Each structure stands twice: as C-alpha cells, then as structure tokens.
PDB file of C-alpha atoms in Angstrom:
ATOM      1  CA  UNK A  17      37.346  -6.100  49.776  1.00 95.00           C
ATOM      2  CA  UNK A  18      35.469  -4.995  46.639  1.00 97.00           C
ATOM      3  CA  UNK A  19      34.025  -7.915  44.359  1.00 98.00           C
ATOM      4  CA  UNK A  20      33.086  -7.515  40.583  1.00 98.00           C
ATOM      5  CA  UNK A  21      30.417 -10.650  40.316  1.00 96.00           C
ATOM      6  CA  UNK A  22      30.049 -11.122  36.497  1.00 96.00           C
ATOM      7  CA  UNK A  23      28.241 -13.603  34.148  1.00 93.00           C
ATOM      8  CA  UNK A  24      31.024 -15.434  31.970  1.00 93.00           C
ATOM      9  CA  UNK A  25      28.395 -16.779  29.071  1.00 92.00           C
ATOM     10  CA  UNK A  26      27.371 -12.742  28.015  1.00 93.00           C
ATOM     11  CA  UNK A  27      30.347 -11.337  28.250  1.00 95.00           C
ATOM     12  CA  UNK A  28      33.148 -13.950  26.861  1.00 95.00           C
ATOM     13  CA  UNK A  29      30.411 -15.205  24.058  1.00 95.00           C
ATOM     14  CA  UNK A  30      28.550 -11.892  23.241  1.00 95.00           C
ATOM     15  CA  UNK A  31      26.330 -12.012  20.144  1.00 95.00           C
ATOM     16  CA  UNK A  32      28.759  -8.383  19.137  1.00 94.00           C
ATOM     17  CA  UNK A  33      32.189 -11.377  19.262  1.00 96.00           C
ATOM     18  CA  UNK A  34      29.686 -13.685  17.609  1.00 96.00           C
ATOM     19  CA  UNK A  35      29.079 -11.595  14.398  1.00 95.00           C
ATOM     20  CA  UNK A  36      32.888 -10.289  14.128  1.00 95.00           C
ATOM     21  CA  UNK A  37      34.153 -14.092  14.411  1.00 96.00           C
ATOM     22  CA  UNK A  38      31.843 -16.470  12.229  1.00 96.00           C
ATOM     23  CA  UNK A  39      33.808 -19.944  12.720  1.00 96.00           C
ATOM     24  CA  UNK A  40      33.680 -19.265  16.542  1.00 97.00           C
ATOM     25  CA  UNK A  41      29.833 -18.935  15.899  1.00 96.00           C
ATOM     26  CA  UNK A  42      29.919 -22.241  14.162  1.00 96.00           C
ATOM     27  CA  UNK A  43      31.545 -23.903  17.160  1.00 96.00           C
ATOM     28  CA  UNK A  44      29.107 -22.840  19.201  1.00 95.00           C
ATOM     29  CA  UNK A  45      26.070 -23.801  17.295  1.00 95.00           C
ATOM     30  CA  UNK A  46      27.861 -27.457  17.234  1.00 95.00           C
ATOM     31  CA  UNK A  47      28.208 -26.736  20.940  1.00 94.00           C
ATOM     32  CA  UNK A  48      25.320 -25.910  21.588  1.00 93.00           C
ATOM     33  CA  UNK A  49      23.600 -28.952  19.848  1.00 95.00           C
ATOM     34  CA  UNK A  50      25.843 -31.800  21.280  1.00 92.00           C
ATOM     35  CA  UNK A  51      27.191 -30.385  24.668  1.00 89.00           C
ATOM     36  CA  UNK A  52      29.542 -33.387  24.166  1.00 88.00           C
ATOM     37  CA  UNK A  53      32.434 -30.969  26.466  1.00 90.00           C
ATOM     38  CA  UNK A  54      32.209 -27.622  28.356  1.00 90.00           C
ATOM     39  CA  UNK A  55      32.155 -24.896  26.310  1.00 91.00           C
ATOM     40  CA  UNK A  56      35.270 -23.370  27.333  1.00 90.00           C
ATOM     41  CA  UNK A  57      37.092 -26.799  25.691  1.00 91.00           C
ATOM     42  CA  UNK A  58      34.998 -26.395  22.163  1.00 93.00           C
ATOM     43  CA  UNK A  59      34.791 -22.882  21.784  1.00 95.00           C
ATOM     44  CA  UNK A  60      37.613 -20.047  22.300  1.00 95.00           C
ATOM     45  CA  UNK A  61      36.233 -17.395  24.644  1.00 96.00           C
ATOM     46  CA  UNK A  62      36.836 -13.757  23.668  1.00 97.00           C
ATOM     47  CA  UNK A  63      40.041 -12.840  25.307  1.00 96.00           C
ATOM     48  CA  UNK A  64      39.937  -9.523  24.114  1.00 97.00           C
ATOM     49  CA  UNK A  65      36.977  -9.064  26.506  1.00 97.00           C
ATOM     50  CA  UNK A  66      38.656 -10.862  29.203  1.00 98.00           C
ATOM     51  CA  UNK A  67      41.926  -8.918  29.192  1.00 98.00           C
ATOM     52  CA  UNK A  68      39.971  -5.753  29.373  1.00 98.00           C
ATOM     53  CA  UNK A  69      37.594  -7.008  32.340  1.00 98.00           C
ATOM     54  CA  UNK A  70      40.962  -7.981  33.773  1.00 98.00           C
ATOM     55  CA  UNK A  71      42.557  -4.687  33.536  1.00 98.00           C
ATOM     56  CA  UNK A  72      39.294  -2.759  34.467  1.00 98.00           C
ATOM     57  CA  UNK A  73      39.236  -4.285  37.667  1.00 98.00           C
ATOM     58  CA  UNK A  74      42.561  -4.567  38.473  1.00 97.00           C
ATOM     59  CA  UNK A  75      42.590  -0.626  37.815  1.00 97.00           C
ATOM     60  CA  UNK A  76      39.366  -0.314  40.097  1.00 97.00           C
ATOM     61  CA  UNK A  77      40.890  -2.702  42.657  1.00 97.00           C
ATOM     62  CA  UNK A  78      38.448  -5.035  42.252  1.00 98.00           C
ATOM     63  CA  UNK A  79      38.280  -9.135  42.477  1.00 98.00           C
ATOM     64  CA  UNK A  80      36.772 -10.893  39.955  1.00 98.00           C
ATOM     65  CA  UNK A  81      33.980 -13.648  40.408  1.00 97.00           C
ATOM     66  CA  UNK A  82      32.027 -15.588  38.227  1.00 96.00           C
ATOM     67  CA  UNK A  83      28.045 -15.718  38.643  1.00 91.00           C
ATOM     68  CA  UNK A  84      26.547 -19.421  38.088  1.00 76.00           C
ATOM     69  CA  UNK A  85      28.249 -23.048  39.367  1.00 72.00           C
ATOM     70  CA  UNK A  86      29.643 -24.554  36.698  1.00 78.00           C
ATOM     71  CA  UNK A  87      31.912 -22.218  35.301  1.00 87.00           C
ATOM     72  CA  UNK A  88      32.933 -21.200  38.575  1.00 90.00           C
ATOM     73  CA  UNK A  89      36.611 -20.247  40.155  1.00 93.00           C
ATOM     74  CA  UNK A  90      38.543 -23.223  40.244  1.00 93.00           C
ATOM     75  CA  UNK A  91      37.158 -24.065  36.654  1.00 93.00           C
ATOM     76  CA  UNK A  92      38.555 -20.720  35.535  1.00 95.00           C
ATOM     77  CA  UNK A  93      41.693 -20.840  37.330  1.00 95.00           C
ATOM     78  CA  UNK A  94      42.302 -24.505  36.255  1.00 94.00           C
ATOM     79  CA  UNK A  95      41.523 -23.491  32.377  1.00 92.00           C
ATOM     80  CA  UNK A  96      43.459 -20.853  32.771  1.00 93.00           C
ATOM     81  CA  UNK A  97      41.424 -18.038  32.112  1.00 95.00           C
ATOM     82  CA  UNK A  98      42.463 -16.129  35.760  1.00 97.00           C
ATOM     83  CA  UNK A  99      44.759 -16.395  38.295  1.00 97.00           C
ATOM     84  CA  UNK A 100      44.491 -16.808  41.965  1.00 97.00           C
ATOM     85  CA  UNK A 101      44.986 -13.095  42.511  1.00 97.00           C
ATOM     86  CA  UNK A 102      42.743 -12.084  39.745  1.00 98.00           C
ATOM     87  CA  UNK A 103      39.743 -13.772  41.686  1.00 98.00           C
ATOM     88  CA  UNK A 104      37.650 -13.501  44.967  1.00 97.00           C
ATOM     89  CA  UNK A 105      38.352 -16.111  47.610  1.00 96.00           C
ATOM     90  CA  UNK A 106      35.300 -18.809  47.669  1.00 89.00           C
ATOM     91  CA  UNK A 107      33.663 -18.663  50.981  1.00 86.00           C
ATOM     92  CA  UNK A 108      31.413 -20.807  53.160  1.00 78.00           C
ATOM     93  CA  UNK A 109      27.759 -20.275  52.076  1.00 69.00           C
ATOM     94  CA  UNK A 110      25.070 -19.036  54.878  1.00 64.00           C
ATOM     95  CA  UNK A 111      23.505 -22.244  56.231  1.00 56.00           C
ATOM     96  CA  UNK A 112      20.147 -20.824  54.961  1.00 62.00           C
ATOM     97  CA  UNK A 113      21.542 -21.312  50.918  1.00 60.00           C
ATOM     98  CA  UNK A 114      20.576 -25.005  49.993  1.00 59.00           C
ATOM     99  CA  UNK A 115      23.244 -27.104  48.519  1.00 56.00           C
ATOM    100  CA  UNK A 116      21.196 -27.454  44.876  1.00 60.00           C
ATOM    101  CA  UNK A 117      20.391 -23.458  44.700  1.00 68.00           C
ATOM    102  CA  UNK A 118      21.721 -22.383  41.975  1.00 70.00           C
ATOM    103  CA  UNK A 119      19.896 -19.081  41.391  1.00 77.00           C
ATOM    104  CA  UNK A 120      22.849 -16.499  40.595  1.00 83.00           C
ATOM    105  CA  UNK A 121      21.770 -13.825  42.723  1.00 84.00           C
ATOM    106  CA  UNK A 122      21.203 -15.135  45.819  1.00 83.00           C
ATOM    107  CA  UNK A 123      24.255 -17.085  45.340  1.00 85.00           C
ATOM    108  CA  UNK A 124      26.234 -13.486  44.625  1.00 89.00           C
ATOM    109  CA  UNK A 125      24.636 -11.902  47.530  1.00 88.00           C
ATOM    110  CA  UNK A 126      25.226 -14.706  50.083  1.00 87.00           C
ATOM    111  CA  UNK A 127      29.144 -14.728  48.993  1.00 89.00           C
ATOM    112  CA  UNK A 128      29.696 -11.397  49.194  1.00 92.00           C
ATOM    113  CA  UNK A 129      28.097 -11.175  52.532  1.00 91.00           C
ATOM    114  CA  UNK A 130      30.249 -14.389  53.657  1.00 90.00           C
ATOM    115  CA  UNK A 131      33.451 -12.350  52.406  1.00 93.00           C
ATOM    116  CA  UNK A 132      32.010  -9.142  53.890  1.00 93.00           C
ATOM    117  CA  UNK A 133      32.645  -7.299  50.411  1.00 94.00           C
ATOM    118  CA  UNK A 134      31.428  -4.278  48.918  1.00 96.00           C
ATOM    119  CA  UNK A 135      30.162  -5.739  45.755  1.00 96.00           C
ATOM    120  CA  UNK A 136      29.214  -4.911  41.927  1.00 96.00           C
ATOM    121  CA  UNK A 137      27.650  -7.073  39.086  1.00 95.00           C
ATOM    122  CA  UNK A 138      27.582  -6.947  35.180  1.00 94.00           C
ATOM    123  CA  UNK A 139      27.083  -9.179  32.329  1.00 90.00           C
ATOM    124  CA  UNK A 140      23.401 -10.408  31.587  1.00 88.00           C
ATOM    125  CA  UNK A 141      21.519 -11.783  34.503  1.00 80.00           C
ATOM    126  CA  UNK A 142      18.267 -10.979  33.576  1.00 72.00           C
ATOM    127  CA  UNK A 143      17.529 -10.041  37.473  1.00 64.00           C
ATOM    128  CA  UNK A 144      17.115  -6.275  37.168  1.00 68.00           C
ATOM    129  CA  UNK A 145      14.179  -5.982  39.119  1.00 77.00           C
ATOM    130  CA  UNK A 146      16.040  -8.109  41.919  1.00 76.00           C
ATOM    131  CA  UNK A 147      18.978  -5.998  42.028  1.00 78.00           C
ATOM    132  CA  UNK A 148      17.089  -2.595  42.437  1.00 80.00           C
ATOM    133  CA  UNK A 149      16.780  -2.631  46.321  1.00 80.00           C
ATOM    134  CA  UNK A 150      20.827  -2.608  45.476  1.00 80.00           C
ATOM    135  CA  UNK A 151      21.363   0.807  43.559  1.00 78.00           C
ATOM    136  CA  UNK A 152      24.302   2.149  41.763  1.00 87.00           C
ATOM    137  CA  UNK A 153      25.585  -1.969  42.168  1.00 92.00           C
ATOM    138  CA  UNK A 154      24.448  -3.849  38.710  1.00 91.00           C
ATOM    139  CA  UNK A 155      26.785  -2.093  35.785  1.00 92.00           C
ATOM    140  CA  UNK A 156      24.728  -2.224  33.020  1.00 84.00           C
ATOM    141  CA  UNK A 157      25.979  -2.042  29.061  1.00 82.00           C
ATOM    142  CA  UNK A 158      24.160  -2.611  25.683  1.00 84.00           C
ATOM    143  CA  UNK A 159      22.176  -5.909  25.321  1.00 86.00           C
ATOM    144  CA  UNK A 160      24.733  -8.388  23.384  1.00 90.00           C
ATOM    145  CA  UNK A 161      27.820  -6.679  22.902  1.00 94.00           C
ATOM    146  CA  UNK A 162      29.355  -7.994  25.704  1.00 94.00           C
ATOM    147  CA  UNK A 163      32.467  -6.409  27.344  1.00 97.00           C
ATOM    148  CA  UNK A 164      32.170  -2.478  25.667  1.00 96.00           C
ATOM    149  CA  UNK A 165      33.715   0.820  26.578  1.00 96.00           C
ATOM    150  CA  UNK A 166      30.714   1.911  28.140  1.00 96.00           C
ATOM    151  CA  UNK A 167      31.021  -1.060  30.722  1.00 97.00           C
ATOM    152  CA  UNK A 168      34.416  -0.673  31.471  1.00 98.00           C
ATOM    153  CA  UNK A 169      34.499   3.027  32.430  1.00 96.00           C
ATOM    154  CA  UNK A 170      31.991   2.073  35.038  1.00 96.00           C
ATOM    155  CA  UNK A 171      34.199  -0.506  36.470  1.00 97.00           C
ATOM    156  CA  UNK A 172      36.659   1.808  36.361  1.00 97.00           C
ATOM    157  CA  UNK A 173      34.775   4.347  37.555  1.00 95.00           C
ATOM    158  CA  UNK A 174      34.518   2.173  41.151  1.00 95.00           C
ATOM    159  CA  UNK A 175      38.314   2.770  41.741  1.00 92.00           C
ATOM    160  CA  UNK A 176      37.155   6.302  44.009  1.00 73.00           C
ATOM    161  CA  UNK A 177      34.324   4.375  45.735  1.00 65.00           C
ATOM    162  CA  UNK A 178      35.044   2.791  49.333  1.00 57.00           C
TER     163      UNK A 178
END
C-alpha cells in the first residue's frame, strides 16, 4: 500500500486560491476571527486543487490521508470531500503514541507503519528537518501556491516506484 499523507489547510486554502478568489478570502478572515464553525462549513475549499490531488494519486496509485486530527478521514468523507476508496484505512496507533499527541509527523509515521505502507507527504508541515532521515519522501512545491504542476508531477511521478 502506498500512502500520500498531505496537509488539507496549505493546499485547499493556499494564499495562490486566496489572491485569485477575494470573497473566499473574506470568509476566511471572518473565519478566522470567530471560529464560530469548522472551516470547511464557512469557507469553500479549492476543489480545483482537490480534484487534481485526487487524480494525481489515483494515477500514482496512491491513498490519500490527511495530516492533523481534526480535519481527519471521517470528517472528509462525511463532508464529502473523498470517498472511502479515495482514502487510507485508519489504523490502530503504536501503544507508544499518547492519546493527546497531536504532532503531525509522528502521527504520519506511526500510521503508516501501523498500515505497513510505503509512504509520501506534501503540503506545508513546516517539519523539513524531521523528514530528512526520510529522503526522496516529503514532495515539496512553492511556498503558498498550494496544489501546482510542479507538485503533481511528483505525485505522479511515484506511479513507477514500489
């Protein structure tokens, strides 16, 4: 099983769909301020982006899973951003992972070892210096501009790897 671990903030709400789309900016300035809902139910994600990430991996053969706890996989399947198919099984943690540790990384790593997966990263997780024992695994694009061409030829580039 390959695994395409992603962070769902940089790369559905880049600053690049940010500038093109200036009332979905607004939102999430409001959103950001009052936090009265999640902001996938205040402000529409960039679909664009996701339908490419989508098609990327399905090309590569890779599930999808999102980094962080709250907007996790049954909060994406339920708002119906992905399917079932489109996402990485959850898995029992190691015992070693505390129930409140939230960091990203060690949450990604522990998964993927629990689903015994060859696995992959992008999207901003501001963790490079974690991820370098782990070379040729963190898919790295432009600062901002979320979901680009550059990104998705590397995804798509993991199709030949095994």
């Amino acid at each position: 099983m390959k695994v395409l671990y992603f962070d769902t903030l940089s790369l559905f709400y880049s600053n690049e769909y940010f500038q093109r789309n200036a009332s979905v900016h607004a939102k999430y300035k409001e959103w950001f301020d009052t936090r009265k809902k999640t902001l996938f139910e205040m402000v529409v994600p960039d679909y664009q982006a996701i339908e490419k990430l989508r098609n990327a991996s399905s090309e590569a053969g890779l599930l999808l899973s999102p980094l962080g706890a709250f907007y996790n996989r049954a909060y994406l399947i339920e708002h119906g951003v992905f399917s079932t198919d489109e996402l990485a099984p959850d898995t029992e943690l190691p015992c070693r992972m505390h129930m409140n540790d939230y960091d990203p990384v060690r949450r990604m790593i522990a998964h993927a070892y629990g689903l015994n997966a060859q696995w992959y990263v992008c999207g901003e997780i501001g963790s490079d210096e974690r991820l370098q024992p782990y070379s040729g695994r963190y898919l790295r694009s432009e600062f901002g501009k979320g979901v680009t061409s550059e990104l998705i030829s590397q995804i798509r580039s993991l199709k030949s790897t095994e």
